[in-house]
GROMACS .gro file of N, CA, C and O in nm:
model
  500
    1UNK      N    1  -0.919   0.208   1.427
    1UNK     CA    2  -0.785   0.229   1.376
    1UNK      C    3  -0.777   0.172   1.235
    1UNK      O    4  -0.830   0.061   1.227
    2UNK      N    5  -0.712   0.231   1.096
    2UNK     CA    6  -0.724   0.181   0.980
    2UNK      C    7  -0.613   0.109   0.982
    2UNK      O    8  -0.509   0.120   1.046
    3UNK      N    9  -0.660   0.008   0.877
    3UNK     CA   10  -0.534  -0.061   0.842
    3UNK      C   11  -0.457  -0.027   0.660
    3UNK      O   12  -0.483   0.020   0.550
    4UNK      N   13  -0.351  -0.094   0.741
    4UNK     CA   14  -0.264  -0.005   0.556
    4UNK      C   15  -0.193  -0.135   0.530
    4UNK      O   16  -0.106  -0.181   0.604
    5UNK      N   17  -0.226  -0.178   0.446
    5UNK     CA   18  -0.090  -0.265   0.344
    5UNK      C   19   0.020  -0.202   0.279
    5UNK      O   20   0.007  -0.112   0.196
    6UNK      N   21   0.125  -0.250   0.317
    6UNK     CA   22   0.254  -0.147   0.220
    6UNK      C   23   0.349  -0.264   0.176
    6UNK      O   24   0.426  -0.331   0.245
    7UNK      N   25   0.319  -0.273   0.016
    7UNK     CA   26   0.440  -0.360  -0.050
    7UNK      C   27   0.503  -0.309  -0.142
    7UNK      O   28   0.465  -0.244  -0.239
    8UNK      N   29   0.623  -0.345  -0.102
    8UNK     CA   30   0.761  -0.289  -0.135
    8UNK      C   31   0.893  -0.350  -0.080
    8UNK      O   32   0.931  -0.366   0.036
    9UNK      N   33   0.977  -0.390  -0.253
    9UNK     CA   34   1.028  -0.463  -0.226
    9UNK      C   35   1.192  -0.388  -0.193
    9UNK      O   36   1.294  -0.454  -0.211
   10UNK      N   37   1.196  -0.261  -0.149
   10UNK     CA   38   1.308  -0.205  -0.060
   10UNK      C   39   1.309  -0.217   0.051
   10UNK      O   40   1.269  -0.114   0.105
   11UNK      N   41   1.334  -0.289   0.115
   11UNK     CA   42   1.338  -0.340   0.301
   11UNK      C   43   1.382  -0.222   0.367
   11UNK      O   44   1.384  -0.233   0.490
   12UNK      N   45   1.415  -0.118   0.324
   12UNK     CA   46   1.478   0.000   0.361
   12UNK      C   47   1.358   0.098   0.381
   12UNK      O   48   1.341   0.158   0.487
   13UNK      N   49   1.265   0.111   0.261
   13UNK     CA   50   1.134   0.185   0.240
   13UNK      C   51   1.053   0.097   0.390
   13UNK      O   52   1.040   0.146   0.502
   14UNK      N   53   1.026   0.013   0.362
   14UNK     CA   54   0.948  -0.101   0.451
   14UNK      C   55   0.990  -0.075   0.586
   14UNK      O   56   0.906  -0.070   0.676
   15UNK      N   57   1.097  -0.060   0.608
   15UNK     CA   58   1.149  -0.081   0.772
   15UNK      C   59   1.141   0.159   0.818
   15UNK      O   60   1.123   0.211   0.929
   16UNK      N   61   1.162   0.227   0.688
   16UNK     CA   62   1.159   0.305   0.718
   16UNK      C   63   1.011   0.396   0.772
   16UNK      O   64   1.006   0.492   0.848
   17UNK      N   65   0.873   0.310   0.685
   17UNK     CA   66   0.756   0.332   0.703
   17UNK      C   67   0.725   0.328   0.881
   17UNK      O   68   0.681   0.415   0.957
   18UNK      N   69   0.770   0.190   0.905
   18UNK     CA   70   0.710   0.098   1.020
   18UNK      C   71   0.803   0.217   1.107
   18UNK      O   72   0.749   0.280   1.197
   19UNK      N   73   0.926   0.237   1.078
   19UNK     CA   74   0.995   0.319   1.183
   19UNK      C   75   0.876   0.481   1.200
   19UNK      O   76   0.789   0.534   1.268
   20UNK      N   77   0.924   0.487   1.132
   20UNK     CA   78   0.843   0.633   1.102
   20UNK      C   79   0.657   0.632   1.203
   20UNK      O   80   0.621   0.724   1.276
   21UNK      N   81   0.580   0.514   1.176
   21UNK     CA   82   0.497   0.456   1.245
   21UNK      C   83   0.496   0.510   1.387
   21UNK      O   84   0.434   0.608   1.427
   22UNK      N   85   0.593   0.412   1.474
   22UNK     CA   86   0.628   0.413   1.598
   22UNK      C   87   0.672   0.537   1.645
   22UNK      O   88   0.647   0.582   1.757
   23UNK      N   89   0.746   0.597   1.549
   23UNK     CA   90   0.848   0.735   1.653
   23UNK      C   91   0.714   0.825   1.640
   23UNK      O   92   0.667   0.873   1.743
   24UNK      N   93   0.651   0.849   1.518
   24UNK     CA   94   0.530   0.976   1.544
   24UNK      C   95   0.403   0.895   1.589
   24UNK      O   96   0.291   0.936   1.561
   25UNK      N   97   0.423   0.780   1.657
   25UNK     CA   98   0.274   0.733   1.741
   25UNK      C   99   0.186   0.734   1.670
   25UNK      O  100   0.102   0.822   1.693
   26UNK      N  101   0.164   0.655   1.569
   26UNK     CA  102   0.060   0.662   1.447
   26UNK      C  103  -0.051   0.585   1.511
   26UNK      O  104  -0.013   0.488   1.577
   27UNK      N  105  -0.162   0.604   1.507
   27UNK     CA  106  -0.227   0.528   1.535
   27UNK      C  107  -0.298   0.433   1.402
   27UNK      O  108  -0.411   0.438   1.355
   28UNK      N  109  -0.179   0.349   1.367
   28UNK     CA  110  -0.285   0.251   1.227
   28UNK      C  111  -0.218   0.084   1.243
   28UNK      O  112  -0.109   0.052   1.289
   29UNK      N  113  -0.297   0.019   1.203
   29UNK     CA  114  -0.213  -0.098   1.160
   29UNK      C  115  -0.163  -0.124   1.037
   29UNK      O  116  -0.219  -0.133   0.927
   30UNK      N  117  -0.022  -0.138   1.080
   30UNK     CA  118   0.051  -0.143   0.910
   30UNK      C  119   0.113  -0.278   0.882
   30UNK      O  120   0.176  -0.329   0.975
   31UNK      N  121   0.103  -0.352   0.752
   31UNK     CA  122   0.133  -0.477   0.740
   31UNK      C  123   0.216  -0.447   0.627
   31UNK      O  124   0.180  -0.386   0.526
   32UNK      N  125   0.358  -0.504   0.658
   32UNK     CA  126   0.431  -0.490   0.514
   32UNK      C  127   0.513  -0.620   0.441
   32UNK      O  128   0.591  -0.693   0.500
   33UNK      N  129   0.483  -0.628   0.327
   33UNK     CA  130   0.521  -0.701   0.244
   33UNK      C  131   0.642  -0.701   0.104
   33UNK      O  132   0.624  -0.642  -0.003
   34UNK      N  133   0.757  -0.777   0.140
   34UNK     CA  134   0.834  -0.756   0.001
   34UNK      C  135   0.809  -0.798  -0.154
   34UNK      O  136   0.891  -0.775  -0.244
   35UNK      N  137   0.676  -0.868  -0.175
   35UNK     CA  138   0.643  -0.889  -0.278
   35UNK      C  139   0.499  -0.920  -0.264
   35UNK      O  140   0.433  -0.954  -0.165
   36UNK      N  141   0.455  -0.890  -0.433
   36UNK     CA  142   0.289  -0.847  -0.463
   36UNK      C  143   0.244  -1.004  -0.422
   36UNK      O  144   0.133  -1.023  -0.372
   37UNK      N  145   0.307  -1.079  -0.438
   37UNK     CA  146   0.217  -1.179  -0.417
   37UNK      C  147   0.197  -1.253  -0.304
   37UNK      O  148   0.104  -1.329  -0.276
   38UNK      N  149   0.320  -1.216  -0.225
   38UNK     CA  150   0.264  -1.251  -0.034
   38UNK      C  151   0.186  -1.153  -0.012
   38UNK      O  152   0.117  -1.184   0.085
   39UNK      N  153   0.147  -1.005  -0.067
   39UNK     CA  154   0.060  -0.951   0.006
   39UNK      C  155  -0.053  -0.981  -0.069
   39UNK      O  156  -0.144  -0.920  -0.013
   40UNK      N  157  -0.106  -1.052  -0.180
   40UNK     CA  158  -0.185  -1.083  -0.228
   40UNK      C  159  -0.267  -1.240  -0.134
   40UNK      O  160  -0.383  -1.265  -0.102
   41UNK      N  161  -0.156  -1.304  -0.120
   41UNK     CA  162  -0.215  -1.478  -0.040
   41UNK      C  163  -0.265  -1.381   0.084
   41UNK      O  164  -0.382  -1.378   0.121
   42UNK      N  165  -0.157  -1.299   0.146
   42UNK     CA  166  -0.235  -1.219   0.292
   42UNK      C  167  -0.397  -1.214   0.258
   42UNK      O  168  -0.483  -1.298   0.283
   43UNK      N  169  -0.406  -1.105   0.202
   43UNK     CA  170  -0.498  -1.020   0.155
   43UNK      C  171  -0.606  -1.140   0.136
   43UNK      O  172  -0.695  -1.137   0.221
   44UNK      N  173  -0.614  -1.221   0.064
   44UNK     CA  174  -0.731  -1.354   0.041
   44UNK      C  175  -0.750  -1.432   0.132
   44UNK      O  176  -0.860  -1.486   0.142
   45UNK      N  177  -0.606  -1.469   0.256
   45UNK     CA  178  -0.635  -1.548   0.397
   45UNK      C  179  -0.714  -1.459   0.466
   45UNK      O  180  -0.821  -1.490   0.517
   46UNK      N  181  -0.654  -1.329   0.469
   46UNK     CA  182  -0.743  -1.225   0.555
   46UNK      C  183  -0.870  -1.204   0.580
   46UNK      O  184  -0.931  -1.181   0.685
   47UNK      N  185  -0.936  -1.223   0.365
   47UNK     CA  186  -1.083  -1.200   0.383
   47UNK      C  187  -1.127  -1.355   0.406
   47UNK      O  188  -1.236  -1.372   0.460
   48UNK      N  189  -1.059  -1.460   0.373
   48UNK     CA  190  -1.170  -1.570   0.370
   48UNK      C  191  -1.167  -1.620   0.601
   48UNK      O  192  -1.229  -1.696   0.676
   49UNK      N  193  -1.093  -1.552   0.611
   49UNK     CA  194  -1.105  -1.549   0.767
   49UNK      C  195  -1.209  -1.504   0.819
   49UNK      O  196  -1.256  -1.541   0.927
   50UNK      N  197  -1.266  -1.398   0.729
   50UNK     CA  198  -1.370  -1.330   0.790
   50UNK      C  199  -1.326  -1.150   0.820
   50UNK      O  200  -1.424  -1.078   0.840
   51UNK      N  201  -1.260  -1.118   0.821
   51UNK     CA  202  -1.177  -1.005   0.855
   51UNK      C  203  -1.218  -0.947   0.708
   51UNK      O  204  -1.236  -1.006   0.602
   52UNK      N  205  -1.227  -0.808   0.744
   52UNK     CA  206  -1.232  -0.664   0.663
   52UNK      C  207  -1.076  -0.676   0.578
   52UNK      O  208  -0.967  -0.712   0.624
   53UNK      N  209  -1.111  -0.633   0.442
   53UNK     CA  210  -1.018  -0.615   0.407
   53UNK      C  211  -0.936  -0.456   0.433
   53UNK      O  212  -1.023  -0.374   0.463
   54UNK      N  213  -0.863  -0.422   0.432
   54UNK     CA  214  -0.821  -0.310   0.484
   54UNK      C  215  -0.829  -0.180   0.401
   54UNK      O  216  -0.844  -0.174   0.279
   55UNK      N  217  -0.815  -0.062   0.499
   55UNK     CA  218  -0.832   0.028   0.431
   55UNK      C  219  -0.781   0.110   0.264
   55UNK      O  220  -0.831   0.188   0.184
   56UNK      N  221  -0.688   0.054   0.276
   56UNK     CA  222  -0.595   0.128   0.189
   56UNK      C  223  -0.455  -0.030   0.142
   56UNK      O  224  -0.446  -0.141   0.195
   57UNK      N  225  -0.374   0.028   0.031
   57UNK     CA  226  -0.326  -0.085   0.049
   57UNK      C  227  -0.187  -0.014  -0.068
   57UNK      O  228  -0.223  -0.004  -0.185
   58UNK      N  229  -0.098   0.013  -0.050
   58UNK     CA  230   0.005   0.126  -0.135
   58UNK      C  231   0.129  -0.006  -0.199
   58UNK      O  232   0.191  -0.096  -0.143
   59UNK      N  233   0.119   0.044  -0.339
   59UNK     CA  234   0.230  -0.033  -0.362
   59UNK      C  235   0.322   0.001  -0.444
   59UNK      O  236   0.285   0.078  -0.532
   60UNK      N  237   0.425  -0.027  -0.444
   60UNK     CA  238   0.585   0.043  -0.504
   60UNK      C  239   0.542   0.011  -0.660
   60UNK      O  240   0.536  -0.108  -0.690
   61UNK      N  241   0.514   0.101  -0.753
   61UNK     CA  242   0.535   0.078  -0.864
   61UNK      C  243   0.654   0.035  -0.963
   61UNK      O  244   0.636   0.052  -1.084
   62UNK      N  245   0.744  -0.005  -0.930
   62UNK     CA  246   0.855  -0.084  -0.954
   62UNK      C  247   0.931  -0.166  -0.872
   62UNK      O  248   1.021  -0.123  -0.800
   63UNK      N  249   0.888  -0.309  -0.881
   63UNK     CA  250   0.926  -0.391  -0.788
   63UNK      C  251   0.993  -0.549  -0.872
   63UNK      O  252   0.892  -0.612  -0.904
   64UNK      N  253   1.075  -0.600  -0.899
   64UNK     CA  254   1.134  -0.705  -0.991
   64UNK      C  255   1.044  -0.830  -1.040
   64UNK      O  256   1.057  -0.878  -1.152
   65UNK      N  257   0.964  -0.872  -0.960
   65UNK     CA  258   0.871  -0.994  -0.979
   65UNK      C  259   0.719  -0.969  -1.055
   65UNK      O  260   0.648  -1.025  -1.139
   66UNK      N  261   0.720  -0.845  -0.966
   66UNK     CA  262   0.557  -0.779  -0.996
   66UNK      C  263   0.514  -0.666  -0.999
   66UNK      O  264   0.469  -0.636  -0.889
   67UNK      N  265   0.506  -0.579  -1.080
   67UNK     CA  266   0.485  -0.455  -1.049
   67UNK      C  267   0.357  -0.435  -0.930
   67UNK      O  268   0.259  -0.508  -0.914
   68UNK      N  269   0.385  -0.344  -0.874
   68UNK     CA  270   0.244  -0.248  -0.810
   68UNK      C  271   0.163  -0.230  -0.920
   68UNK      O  272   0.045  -0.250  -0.890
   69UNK      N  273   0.181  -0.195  -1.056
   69UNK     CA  274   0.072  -0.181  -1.148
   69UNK      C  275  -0.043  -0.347  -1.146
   69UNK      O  276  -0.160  -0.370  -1.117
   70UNK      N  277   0.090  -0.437  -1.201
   70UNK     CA  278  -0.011  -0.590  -1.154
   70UNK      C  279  -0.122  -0.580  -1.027
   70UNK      O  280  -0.245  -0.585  -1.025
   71UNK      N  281  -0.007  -0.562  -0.909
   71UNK     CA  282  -0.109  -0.581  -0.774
   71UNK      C  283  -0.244  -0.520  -0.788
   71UNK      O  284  -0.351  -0.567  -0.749
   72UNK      N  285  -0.220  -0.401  -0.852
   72UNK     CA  286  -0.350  -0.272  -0.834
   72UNK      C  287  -0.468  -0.346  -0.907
   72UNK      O  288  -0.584  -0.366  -0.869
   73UNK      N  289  -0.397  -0.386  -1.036
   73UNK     CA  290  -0.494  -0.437  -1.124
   73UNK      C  291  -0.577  -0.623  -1.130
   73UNK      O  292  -0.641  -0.684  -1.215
   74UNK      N  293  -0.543  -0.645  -1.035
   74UNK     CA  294  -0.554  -0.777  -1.000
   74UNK      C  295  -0.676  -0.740  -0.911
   74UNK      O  296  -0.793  -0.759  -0.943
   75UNK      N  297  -0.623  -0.670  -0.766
   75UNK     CA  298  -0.717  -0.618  -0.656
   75UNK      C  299  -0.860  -0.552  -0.721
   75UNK      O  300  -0.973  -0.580  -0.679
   76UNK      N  301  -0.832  -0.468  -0.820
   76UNK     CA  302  -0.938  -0.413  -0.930
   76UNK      C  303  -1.046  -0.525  -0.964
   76UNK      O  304  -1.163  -0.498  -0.937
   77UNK      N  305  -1.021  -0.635  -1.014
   77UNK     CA  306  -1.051  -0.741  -1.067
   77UNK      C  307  -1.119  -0.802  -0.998
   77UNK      O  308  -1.193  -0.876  -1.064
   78UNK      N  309  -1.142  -0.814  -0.822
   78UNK     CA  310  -1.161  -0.873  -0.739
   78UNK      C  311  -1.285  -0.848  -0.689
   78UNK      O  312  -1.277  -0.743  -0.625
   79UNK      N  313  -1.424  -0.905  -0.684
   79UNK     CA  314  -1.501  -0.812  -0.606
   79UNK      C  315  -1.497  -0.807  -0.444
   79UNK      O  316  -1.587  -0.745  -0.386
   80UNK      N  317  -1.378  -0.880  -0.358
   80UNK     CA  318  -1.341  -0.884  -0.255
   80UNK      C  319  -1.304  -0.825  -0.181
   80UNK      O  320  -1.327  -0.819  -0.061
   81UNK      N  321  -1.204  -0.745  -0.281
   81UNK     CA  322  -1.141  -0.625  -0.250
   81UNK      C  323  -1.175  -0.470  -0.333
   81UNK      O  324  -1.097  -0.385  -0.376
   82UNK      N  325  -1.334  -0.475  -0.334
   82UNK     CA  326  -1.397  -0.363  -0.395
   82UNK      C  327  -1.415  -0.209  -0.339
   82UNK      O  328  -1.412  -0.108  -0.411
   83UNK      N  329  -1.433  -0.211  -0.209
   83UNK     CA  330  -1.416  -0.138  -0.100
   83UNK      C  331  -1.274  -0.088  -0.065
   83UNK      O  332  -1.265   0.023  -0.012
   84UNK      N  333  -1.144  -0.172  -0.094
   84UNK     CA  334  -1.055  -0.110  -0.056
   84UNK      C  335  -0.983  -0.034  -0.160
   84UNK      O  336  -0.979  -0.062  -0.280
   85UNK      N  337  -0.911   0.096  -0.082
   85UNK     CA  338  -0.889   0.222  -0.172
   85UNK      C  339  -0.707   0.178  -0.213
   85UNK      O  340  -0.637   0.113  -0.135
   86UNK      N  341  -0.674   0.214  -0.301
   86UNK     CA  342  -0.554   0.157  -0.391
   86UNK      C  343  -0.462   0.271  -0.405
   86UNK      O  344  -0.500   0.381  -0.447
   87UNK      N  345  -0.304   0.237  -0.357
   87UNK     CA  346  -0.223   0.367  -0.410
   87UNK      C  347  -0.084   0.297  -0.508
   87UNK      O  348  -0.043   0.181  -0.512
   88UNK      N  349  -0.061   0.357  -0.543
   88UNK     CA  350   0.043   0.342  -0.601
   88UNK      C  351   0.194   0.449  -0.521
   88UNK      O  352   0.175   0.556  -0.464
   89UNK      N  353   0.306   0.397  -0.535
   89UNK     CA  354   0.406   0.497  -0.467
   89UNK      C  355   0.512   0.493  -0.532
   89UNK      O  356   0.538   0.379  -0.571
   90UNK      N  357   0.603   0.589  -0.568
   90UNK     CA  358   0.708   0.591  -0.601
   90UNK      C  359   0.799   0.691  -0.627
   90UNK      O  360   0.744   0.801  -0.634
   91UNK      N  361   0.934   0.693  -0.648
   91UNK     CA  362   1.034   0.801  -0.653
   91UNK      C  363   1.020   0.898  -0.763
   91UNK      O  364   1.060   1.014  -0.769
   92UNK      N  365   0.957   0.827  -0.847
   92UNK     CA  366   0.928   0.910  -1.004
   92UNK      C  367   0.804   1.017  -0.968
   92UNK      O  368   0.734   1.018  -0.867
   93UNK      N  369   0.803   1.106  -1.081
   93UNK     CA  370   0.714   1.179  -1.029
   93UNK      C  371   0.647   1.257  -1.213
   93UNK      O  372   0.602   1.365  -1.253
   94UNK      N  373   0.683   1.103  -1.280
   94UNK     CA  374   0.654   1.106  -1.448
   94UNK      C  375   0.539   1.122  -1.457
   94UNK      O  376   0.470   1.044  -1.391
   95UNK      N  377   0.469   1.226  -1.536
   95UNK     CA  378   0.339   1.199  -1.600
   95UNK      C  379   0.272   1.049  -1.598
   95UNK      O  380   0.175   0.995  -1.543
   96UNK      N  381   0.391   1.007  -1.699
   96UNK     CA  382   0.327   0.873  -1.721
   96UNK      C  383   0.322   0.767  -1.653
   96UNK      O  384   0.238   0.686  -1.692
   97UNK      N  385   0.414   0.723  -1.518
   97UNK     CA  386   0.394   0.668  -1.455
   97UNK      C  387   0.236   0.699  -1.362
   97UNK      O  388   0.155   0.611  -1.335
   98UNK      N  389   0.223   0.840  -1.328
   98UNK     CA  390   0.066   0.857  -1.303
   98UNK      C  391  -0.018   0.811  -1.394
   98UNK      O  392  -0.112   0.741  -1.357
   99UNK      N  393  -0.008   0.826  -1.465
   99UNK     CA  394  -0.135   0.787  -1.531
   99UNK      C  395  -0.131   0.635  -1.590
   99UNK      O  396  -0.234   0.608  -1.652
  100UNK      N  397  -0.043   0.538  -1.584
  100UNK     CA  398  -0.035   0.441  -1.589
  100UNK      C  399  -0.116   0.421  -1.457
  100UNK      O  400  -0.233   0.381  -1.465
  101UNK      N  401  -0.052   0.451  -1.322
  101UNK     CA  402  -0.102   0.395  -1.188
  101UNK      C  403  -0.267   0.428  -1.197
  101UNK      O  404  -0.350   0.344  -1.161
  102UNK      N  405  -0.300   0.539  -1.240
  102UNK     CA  406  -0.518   0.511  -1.251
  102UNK      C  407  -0.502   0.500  -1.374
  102UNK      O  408  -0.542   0.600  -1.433
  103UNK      N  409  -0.456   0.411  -1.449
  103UNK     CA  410  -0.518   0.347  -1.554
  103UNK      C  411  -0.532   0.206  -1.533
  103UNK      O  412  -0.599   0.125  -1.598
  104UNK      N  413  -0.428   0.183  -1.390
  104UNK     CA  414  -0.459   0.057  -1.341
  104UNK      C  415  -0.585   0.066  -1.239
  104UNK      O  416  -0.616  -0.053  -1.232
  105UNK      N  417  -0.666   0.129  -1.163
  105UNK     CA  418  -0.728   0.162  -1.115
  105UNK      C  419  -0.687   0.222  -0.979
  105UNK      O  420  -0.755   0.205  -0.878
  106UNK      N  421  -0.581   0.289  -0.983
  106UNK     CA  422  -0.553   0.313  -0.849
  106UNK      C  423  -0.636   0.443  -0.805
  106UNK      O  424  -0.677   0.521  -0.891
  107UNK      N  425  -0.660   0.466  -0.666
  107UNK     CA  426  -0.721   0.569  -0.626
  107UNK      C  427  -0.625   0.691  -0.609
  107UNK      O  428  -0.651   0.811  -0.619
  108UNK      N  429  -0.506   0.628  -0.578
  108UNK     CA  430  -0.367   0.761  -0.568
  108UNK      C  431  -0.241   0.761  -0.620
  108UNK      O  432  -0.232   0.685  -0.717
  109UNK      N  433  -0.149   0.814  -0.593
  109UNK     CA  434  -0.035   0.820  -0.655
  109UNK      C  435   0.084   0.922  -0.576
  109UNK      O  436   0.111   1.040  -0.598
  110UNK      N  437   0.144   0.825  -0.478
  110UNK     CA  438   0.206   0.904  -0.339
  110UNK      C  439   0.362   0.915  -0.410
  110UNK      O  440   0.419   0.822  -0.466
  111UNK      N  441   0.406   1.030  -0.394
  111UNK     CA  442   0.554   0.991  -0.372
  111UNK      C  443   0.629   0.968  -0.268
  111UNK      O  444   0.611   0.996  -0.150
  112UNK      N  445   0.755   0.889  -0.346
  112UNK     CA  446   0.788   0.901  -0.212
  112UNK      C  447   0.914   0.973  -0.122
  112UNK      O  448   0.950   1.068  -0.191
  113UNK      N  449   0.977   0.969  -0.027
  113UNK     CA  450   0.961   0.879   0.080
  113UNK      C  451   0.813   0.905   0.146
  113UNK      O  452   0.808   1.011   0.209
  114UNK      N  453   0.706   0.837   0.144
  114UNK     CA  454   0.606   0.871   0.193
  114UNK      C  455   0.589   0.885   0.313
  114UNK      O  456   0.663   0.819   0.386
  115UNK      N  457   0.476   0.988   0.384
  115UNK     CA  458   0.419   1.086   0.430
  115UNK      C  459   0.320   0.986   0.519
  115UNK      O  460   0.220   0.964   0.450
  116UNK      N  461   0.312   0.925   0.633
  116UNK     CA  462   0.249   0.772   0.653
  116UNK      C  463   0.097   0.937   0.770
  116UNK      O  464  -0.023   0.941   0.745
  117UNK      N  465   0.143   0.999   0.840
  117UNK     CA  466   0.063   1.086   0.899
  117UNK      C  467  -0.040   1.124   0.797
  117UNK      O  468  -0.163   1.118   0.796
  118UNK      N  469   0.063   1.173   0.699
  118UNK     CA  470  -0.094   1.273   0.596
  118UNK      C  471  -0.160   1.137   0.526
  118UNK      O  472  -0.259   1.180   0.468
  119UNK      N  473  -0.154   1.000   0.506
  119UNK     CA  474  -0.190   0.890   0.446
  119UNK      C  475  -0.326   0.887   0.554
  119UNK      O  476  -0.440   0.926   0.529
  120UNK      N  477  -0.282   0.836   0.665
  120UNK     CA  478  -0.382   0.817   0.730
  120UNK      C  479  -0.513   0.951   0.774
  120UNK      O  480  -0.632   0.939   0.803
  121UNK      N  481  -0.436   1.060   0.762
  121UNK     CA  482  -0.526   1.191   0.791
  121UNK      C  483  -0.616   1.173   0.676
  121UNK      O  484  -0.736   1.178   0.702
  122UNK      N  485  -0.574   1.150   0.528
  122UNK     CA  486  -0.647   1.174   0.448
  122UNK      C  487  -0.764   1.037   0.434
  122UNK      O  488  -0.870   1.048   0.372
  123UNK      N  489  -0.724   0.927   0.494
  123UNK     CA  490  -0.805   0.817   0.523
  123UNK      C  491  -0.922   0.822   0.552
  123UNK      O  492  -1.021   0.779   0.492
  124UNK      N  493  -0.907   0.906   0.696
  124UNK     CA  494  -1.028   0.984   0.780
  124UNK      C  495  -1.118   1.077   0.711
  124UNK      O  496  -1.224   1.119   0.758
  125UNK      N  497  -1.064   1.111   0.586
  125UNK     CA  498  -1.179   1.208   0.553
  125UNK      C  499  -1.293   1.147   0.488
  125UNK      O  500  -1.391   1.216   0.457
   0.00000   0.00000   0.00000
């Protein structure tokens, strides 16, 4: 079963993911976070535990403390988290916000309200 990090600091997005989760029987583990940098301490307790870092890890490209651009580019930086695949998410659907998000190194660029079935389908491939 993959695991997904989702930070985002709309508790609304967050609670709507996890809902969305449960009613279509997803089979993933999803961990969500309102800011880049609790899912960042996660993410470093996680690996120095011994634990895989997770599959995927999506983050709201506009968030007040920290962007998702920071998170992406931090995780980039890391050889810890070299293996795990990076998205960026958001309501915009600007050129330039894409190409900001892989210029931070992200692997994607979801809009949203995101799509948590086709996330994980496309996981599997």
């Amino acid at each position: 079963m993959p695991t997904i990090v989702y930070v985002d600091d709309s508790r609304d997005d967050l609670f709507y993911l996890d809902y969305t989760r449960k009613k279509q029987q997803i089979e993933v583990d999803l961990f969500c976070f309102s800011t880049a940098e609790t899912a960042l301490e996660a993410l470093k307790q996680r690996v120095a535990e011994g634990w895989a870092p997770p599959e995927l890890l999506v983050a709201d490209l506009y968030m007040p403390l920290d962007s998702g651009i920071g998170l992406i580019s931090t995780l980039r930086g890391d050889d810890r988290f070299s293996a795990m695949r990076l998205a960026i998410c958001s309501g915009s659907d600007a050129d330039e916000d894409r190409a900001r998000a892989f210029a931070a190194g992200a692997d994607f660029y979801l809009e949203k309200p995101l799509d948590l079935a086709a996330i994980v389908l496309n996981l599997e491939v």
